[in-house]
Short mmCIF file of C-alpha atoms in Angstrom, two decimals:
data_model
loop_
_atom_site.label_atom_id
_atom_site.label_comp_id
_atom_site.label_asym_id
_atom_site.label_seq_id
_atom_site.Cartn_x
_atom_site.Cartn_y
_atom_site.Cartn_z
CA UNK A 9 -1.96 -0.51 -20.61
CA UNK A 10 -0.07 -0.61 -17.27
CA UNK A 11 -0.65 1.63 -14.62
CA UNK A 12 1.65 1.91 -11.55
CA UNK A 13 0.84 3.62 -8.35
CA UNK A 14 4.27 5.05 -6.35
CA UNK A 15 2.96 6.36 -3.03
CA UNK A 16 5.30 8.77 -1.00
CA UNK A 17 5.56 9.37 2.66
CA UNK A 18 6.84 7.85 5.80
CA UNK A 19 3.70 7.90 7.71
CA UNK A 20 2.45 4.77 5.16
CA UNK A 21 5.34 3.02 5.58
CA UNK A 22 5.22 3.27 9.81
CA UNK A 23 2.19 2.64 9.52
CA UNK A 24 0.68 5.43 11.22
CA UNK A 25 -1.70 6.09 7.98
CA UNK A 26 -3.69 3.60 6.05
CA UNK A 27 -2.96 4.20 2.43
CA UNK A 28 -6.91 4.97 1.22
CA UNK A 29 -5.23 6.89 -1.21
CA UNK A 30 -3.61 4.07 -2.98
CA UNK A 31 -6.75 1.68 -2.92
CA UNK A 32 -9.00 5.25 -4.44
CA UNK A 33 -6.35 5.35 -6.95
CA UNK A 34 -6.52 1.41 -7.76
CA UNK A 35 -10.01 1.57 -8.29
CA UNK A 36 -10.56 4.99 -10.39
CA UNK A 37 -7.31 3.37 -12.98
CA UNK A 38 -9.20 0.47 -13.20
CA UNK A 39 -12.17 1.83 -14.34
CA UNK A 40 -10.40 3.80 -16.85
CA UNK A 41 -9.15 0.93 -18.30
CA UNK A 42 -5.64 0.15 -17.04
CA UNK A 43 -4.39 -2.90 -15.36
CA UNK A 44 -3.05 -1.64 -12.26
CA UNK A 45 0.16 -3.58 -12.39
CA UNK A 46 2.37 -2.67 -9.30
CA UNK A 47 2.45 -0.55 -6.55
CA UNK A 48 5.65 1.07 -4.43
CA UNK A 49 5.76 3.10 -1.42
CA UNK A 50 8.80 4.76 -0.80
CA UNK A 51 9.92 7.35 2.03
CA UNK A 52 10.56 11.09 1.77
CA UNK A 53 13.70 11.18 0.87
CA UNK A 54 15.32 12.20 -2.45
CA UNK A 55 16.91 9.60 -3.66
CA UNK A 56 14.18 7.04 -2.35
CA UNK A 57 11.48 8.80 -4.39
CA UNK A 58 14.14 8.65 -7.18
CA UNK A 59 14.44 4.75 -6.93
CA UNK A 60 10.64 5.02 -6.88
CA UNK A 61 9.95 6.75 -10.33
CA UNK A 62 12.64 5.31 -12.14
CA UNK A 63 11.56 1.80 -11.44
CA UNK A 64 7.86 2.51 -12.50
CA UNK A 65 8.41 4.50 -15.40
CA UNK A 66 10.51 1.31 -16.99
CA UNK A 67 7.68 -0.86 -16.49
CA UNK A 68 4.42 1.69 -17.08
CA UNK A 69 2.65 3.23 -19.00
CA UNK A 70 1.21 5.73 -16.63
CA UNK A 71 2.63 6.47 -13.44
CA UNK A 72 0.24 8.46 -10.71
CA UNK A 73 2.10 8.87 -7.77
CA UNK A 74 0.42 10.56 -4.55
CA UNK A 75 2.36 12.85 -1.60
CA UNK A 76 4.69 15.06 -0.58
CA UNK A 77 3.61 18.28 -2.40
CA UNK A 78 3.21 20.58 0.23
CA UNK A 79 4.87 23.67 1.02
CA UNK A 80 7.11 21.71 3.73
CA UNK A 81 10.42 20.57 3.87
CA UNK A 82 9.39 17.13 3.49
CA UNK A 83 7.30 17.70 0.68
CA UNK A 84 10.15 17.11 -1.85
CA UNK A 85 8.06 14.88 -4.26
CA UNK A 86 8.34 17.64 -7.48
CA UNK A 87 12.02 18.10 -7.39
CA UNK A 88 13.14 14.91 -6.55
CA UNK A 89 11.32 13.05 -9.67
CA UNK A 90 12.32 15.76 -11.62
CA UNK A 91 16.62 15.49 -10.72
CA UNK A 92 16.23 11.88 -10.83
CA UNK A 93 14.77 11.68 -14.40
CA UNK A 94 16.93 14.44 -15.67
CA UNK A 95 14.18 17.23 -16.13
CA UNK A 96 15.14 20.92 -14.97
CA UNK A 97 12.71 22.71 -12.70
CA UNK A 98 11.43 25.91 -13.65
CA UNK A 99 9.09 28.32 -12.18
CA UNK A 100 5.17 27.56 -13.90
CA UNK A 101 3.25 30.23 -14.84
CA UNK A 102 0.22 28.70 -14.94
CA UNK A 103 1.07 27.17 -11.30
CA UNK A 104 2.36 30.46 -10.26
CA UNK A 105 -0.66 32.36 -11.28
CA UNK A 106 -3.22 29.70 -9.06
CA UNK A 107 -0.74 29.79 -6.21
CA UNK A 108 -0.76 33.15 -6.11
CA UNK A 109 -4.69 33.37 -6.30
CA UNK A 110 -5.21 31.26 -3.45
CA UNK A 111 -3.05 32.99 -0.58
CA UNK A 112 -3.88 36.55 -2.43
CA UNK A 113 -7.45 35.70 -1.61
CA UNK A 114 -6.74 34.52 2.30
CA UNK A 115 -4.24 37.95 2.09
CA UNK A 116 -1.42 35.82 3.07
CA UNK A 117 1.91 36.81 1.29
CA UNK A 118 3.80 34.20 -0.84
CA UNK A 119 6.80 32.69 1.31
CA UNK A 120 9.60 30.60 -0.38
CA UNK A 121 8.06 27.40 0.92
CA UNK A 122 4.65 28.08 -0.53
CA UNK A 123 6.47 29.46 -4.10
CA UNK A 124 8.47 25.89 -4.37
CA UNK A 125 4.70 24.81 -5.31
CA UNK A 126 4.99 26.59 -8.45
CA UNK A 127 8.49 25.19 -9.32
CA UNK A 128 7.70 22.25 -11.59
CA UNK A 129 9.77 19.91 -14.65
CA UNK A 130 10.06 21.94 -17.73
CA UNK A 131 6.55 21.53 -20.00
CA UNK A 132 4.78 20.25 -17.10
CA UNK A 133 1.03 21.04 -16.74
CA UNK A 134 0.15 22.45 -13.64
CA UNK A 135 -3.69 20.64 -12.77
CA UNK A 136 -5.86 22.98 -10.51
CA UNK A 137 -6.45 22.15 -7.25
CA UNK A 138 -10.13 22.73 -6.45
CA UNK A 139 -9.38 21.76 -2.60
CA UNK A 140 -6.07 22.96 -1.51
CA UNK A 141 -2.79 25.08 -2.81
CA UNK A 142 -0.65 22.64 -4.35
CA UNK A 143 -1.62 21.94 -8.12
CA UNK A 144 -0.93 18.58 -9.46
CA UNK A 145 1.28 18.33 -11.82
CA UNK A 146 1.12 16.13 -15.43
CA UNK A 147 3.96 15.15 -17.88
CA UNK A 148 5.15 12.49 -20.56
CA UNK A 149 8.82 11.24 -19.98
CA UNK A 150 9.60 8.72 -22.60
CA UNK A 151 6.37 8.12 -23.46
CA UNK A 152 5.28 7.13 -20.12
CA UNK A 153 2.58 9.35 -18.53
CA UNK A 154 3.34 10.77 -15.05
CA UNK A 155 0.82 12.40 -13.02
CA UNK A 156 1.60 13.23 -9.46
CA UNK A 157 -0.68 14.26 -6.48
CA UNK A 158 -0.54 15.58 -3.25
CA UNK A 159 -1.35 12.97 -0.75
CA UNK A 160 -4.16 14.83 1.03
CA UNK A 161 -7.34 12.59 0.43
CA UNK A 162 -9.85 15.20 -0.74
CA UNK A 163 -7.15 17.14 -2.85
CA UNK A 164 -5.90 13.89 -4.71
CA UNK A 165 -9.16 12.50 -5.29
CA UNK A 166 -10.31 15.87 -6.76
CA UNK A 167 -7.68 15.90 -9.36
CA UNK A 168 -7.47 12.65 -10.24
CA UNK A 169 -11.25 13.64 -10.97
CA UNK A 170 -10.91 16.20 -13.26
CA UNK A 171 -8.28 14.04 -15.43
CA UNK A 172 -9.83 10.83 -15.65
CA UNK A 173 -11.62 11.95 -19.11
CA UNK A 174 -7.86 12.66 -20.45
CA UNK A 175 -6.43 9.21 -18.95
CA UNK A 176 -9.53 7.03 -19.57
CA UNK A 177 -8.50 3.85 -21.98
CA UNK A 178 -11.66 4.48 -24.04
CA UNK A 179 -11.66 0.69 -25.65
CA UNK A 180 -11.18 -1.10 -22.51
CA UNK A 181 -14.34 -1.12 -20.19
CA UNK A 182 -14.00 -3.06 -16.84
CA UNK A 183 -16.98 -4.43 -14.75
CA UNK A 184 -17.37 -6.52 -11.79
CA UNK A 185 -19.48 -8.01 -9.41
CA UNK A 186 -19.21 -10.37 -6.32
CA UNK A 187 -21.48 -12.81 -4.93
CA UNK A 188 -21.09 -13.94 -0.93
CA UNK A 189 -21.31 -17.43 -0.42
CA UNK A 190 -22.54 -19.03 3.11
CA UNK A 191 -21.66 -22.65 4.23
CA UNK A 192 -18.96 -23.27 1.96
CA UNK A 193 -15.19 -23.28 2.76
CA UNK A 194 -12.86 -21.53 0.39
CA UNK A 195 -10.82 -24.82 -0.36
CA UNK A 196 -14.18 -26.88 -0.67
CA UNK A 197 -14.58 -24.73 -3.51
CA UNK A 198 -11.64 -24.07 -5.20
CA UNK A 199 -11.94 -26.96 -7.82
CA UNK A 200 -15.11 -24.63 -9.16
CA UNK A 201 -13.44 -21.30 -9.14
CA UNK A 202 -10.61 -23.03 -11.07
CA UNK A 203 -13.06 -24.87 -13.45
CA UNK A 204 -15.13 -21.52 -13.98
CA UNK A 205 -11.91 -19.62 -15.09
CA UNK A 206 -10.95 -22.19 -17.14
CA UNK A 207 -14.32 -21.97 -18.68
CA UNK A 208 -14.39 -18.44 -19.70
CA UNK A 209 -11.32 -18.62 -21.27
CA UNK A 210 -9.72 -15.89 -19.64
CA UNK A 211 -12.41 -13.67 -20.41
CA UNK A 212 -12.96 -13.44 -16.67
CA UNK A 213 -11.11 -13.28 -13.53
CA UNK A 214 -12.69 -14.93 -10.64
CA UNK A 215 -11.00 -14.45 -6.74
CA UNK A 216 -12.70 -15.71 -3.51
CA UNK A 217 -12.47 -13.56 -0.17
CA UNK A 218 -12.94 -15.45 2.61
CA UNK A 219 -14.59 -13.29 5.47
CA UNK A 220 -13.90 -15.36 8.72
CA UNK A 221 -11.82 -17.78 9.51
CA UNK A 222 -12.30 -20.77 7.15
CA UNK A 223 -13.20 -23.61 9.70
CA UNK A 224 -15.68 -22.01 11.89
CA UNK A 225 -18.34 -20.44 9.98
CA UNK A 226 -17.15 -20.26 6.00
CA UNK A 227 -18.52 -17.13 4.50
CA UNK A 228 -17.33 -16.82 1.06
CA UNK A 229 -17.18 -14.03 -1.05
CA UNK A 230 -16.72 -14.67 -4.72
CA UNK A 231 -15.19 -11.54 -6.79
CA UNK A 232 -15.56 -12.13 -10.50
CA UNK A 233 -14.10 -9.32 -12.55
CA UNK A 234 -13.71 -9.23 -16.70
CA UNK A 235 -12.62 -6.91 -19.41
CA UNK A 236 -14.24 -6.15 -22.66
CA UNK A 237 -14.47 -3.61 -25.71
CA UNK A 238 -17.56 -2.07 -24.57
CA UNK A 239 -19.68 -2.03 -21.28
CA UNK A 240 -22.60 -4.51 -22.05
CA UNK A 241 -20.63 -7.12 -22.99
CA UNK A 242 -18.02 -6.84 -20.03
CA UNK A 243 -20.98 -7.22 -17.98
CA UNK A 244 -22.54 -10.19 -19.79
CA UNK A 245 -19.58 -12.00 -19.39
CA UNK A 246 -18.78 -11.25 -15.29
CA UNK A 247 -22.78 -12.22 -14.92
CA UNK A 248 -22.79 -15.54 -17.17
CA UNK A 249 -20.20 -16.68 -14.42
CA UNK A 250 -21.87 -15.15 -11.56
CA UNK A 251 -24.58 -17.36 -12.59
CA UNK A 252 -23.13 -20.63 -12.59
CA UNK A 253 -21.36 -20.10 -9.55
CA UNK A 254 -24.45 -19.71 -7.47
CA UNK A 255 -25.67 -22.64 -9.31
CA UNK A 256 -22.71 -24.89 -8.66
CA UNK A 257 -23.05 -23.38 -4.71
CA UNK A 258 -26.83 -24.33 -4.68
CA UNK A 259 -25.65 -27.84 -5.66
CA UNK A 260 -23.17 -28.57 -3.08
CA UNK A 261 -25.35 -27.28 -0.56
CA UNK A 262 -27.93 -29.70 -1.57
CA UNK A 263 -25.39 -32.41 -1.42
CA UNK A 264 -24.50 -31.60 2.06
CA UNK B 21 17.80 -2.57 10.11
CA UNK B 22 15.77 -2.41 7.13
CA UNK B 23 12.52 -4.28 6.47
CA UNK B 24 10.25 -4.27 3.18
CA UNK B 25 7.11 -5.23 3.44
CA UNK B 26 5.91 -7.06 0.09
CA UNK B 27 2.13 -6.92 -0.57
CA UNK B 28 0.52 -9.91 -2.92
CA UNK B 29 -3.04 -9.41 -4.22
CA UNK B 30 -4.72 -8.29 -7.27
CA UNK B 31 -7.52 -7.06 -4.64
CA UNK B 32 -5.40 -4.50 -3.31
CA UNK B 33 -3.86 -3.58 -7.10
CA UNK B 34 -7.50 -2.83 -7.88
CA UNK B 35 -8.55 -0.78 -4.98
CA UNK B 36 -11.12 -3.17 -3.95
CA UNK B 37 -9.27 -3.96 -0.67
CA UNK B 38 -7.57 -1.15 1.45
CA UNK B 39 -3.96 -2.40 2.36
CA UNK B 40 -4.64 -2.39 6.32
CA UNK B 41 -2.47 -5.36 6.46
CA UNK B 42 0.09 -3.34 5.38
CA UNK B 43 -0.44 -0.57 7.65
CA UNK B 44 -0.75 -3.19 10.47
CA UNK B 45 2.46 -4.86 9.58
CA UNK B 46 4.44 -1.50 9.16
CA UNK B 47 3.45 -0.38 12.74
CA UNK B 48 4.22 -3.56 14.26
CA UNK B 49 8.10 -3.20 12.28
CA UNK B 50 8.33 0.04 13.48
CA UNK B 51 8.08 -0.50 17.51
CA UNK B 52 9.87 -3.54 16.83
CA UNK B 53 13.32 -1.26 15.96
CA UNK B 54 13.16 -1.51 12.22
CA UNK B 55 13.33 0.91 9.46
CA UNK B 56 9.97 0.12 7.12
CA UNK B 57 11.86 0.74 3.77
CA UNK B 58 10.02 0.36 1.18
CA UNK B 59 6.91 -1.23 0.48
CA UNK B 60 6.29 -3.06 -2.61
CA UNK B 61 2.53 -4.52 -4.06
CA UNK B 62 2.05 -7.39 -7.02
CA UNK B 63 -0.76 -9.43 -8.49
CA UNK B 64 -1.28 -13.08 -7.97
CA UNK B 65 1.07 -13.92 -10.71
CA UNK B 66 4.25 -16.14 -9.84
CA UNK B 67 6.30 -13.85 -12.17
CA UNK B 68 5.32 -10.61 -10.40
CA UNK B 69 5.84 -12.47 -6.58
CA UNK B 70 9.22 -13.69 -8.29
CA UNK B 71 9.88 -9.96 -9.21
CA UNK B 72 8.77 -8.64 -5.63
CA UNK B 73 10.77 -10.98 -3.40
CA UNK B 74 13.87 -10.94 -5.71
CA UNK B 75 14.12 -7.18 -5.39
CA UNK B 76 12.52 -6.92 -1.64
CA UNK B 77 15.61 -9.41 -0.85
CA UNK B 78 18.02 -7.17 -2.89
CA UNK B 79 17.77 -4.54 -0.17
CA UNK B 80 16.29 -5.93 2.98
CA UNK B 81 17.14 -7.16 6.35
CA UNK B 82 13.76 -8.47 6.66
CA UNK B 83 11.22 -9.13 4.51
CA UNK B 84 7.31 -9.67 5.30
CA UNK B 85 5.12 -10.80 3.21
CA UNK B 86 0.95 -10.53 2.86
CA UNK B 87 -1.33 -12.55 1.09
CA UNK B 88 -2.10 -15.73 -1.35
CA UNK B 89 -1.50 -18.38 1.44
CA UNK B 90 -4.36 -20.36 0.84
CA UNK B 91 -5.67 -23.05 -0.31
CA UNK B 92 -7.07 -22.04 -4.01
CA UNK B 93 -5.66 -21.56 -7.57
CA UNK B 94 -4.67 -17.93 -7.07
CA UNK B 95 -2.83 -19.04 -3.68
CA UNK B 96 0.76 -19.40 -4.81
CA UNK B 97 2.79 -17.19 -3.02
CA UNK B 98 5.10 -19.76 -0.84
CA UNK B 99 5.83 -21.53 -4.07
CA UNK B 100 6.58 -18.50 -6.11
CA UNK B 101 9.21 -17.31 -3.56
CA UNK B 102 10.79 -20.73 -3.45
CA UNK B 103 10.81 -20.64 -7.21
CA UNK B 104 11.82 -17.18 -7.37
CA UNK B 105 15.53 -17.73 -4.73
CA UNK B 106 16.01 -21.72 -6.11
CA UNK B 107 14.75 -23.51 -2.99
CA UNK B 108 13.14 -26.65 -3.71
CA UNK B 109 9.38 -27.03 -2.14
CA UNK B 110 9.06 -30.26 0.45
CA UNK B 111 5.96 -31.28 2.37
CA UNK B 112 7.02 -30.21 5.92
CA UNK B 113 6.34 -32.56 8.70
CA UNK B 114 5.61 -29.95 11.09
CA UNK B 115 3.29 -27.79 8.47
CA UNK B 116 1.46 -31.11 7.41
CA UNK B 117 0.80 -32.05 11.26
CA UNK B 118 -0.88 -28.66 11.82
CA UNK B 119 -2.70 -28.54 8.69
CA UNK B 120 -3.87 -32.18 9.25
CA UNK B 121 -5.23 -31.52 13.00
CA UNK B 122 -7.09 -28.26 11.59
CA UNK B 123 -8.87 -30.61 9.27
CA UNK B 124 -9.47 -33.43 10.69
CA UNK B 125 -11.16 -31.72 14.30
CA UNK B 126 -13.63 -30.89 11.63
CA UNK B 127 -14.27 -34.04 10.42
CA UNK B 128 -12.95 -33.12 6.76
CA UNK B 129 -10.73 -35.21 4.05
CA UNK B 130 -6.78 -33.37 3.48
CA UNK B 131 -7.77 -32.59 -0.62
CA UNK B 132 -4.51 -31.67 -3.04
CA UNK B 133 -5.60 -27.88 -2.68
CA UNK B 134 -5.14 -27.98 1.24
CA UNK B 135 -1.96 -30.73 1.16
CA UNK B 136 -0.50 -27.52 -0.80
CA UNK B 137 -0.70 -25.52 2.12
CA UNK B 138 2.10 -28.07 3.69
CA UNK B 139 4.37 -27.64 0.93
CA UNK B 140 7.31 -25.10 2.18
CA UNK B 141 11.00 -24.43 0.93
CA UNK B 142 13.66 -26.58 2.12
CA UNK B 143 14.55 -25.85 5.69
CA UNK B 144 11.99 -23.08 6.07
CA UNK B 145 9.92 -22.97 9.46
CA UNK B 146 6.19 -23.53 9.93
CA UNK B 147 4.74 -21.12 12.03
CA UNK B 148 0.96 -21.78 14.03
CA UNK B 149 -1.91 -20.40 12.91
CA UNK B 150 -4.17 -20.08 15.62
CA UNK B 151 -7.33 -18.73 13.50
CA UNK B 152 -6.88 -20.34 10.22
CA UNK B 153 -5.25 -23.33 8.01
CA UNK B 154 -2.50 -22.32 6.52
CA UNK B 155 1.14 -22.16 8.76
CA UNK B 156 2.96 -19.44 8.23
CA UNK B 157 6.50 -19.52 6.49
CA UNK B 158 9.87 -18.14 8.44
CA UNK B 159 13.62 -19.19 6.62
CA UNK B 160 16.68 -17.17 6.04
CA UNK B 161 18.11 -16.44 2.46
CA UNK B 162 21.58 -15.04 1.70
CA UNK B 163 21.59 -13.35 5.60
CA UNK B 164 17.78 -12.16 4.72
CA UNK B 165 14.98 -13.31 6.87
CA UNK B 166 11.34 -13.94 5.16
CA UNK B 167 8.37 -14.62 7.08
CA UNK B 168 4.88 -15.01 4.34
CA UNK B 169 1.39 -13.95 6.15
CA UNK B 170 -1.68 -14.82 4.99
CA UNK B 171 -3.80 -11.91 3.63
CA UNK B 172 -6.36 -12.34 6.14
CA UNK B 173 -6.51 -9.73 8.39
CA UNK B 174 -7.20 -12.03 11.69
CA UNK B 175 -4.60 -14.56 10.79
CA UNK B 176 -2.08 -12.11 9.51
CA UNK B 177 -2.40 -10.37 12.85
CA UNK B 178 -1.82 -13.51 15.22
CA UNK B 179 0.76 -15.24 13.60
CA UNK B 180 3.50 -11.39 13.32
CA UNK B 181 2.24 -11.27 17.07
CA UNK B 182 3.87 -14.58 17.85
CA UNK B 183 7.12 -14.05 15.82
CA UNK B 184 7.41 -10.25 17.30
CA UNK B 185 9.83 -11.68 19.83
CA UNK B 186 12.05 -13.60 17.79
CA UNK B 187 12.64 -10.42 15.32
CA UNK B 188 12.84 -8.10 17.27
CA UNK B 189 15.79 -5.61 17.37
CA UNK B 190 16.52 -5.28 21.25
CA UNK B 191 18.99 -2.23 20.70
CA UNK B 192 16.39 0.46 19.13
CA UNK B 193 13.39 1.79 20.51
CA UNK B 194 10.93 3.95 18.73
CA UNK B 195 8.77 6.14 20.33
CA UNK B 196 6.35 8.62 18.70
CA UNK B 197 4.00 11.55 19.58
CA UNK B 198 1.68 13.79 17.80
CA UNK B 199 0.22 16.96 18.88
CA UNK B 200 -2.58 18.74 16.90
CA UNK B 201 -2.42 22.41 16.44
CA UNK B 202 -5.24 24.79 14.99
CA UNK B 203 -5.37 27.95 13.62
CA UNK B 204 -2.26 27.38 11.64
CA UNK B 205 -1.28 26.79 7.84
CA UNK B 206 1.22 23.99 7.14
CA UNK B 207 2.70 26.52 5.28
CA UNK B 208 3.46 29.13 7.89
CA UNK B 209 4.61 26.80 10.43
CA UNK B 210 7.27 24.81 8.20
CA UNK B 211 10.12 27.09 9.06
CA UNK B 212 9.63 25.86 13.18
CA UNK B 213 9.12 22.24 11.87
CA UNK B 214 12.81 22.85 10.11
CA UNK B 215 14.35 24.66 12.93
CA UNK B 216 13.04 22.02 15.41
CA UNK B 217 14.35 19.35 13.35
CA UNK B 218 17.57 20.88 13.06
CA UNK B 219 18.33 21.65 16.91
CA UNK B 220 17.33 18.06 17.19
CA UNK B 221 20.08 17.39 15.14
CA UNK B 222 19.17 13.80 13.56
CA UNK B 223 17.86 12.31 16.81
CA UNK B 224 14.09 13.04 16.15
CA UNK B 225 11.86 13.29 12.39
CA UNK B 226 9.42 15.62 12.30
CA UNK B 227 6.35 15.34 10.18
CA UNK B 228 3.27 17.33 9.48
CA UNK B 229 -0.14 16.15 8.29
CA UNK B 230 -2.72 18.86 7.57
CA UNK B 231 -6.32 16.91 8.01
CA UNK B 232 -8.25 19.65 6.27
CA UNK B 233 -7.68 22.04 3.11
CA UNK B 234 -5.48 24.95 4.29
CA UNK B 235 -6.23 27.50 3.55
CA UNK B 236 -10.31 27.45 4.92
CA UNK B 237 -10.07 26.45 8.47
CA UNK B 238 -5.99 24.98 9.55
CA UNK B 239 -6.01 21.88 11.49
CA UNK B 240 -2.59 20.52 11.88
CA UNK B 241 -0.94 17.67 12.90
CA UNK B 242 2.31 17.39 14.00
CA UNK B 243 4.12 14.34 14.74
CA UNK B 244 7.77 13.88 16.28
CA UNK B 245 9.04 10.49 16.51
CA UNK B 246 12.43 9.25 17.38
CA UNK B 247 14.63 6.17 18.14
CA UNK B 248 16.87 5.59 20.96
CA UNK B 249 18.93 3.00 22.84
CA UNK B 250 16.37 2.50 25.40
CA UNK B 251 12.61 3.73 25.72
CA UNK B 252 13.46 6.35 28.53
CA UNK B 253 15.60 8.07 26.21
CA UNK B 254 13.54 7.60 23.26
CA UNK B 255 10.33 9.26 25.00
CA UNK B 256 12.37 12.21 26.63
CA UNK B 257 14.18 13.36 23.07
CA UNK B 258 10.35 13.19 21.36
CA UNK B 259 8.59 15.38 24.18
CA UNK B 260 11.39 17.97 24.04
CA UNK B 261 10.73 18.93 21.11
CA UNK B 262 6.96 18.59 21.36
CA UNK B 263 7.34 20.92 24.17
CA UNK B 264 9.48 23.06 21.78
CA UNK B 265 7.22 23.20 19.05
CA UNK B 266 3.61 23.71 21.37
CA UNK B 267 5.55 26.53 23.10
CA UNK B 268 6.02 27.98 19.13
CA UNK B 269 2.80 27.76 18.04
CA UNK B 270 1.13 29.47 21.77
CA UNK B 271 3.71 32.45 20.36
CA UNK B 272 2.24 32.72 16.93
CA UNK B 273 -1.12 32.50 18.15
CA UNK B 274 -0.48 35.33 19.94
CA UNK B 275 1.02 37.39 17.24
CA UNK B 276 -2.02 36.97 15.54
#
């Protein structure tokens, strides 16, 4: 199943933040099971954020996008995926009622920026927020799955969290495990990465990293990921190629 | 001007890699006068860097791309692009040379993998890599520029630094300034972020990133950035309104 992550804000694209969030939401989708297919980043603005979920939900199968779900002007995520796939906002009671709980319990009243929280696409689920104010918010639009997140680190991570036992892929388990590699440039050993996938028979996926520059001082690291049904074997698989890398390493060393 | 940066890499898909490249290349498009767009991210699939540079060149002035410039299997982003916009691939003379010299200083044979690294589109530009082996790539298709990185971080860095003056846009300059304000929600100061913006009228953006939960203990960050026709200008329009907005936040303070 394809997973697509559509990341929102300016601040990425300037590069004034480092999107953590995106690579957090890579990893925790693989785990579950997806194949984490493509990612967008797109600016706050309407009809960007539009182009943005329209393009992923015709080629996903879950869509988690992250930002702009604040109470500020620029936090227009909710409304704008909502117009552009044709779903009417409504006020959520359940979102309502946890808004309201939060800035009752700080005795701070509820302003028209902090109540466009609890406006969200008709039969949306509003997801608590265990962090901050604005709950995340979970829906199926043509059969794709869309779940979208504010773009605070520790609010995002904490409800992606709490729904990975409802979006885990439970017959897919992913596993891998990387091996660093001294002496040995990355096209010296190429022809063995190549011959090990070939090998596996696409049970395995195997990418080299190098760390420095390649002439200098070659340090090599060798990433080899693989799906499977269940855990053990996925791991029996990514090792049984760990293995014969090192071996094939040890050799060419030898050889030097 | 509008510039998309394209990201290639199942690393980054996966999480296991954080996208500083892109963050890097973003911030270096930004002071150099363009508007970061949109960012897109594939896998190391020709199909998916086909998809990426086909739309990237569908609404770009400029497009940058990161990533699978090397020398093994999974390196095959230069002649995925070519494929992808109908250029023919030719061993460049100038790519070859450089390639060649890296090589042979240490002493080692030019293999198929690293003669691939010498094979650019028709007409395209080889461009120095001062820490590593593979050129990088600068052409023009249909009015669209397209300059391919490598995806390590070092050599990704050196050779934007050496193209910065041949893209950049001479007639905008970007400026940007951030203040950090405590003791106040997001929430409650989003009506002077709006106003602010609004007297600005269009000549500065104003964002603001709360870097804790809100409602326990407010730290905010606000950040005005502008463009202008020169840097003087560009600098005095962005401290106005920081001026404007610290003078706001002294009075609510003191309301308190």
């Amino acid at each position: 199943m394809k997973a697509t992550i559509l990341t929102i804000g300016n601040e990425i694209l300037k590069g004034r933040t480092v999107n953590t969030n995106f690579s957090h939401i890579g990893h925790v989708l693989t785990f579950a099971g997806y194949e984490v297919y493509r990612g967008l980043v797109v600016r706050d603005d309407p009809s960007e954020i539009a182009w943005g979920i329209t393009q992923a939900t015709g080629f996903s199968d879950l869509v988690v996008t992250s930002g702009g779900l604040g109470p500020t002007f620029d936090d227009m995520s909710v409304k704008a995926i909502a117009d552009a796939l044709g779903i009417p906002l409504e006020t959520n009671a359940d979102a309502l009622k946890m808004i309201r709980e939060k800035y009752s319990a700080q005795n701070m009243e509820l302003t028209p920026e902090r109540m466009k929280m609890a406006m969200l696409p008709r039969n949306a689920e509003a997801i608590t927020n265990p962090v901050g104010t604005a709950p995340g918010v979970f829906f199926s639009y043509r059969g794709v799955r869309i779940l979208i997140l504010p773009g605070v680190p520790s609010e995002m991570k904490a409800i992606l969290e709490s729904m990975i036992p409802r979006i885990r892929i439970s017959t897919v388990h992913y596993y891998e495990e990387s091996v660093v590699l001294n002496g040995i440039m990355e096209s010296a050993f190429a022809p063995v990465v190549a011959d090990e996938m070939k090998k596996a028979g696409g049970s395995v996926y195997i990418k080299s990293h190098p760390s420095s520059a390649e002439l200098s001082n070659p340090v090599l690291e060798i990433e080899v990921s693989g799906t499977a049904q269940d855990d053990a074997t996925a791991v029996k698989v990514v090792r049984t190629t760990l293995e014969n890398i090192k071996k094939k390493h040890q050799e060419m060393l030898n050889k030097k």
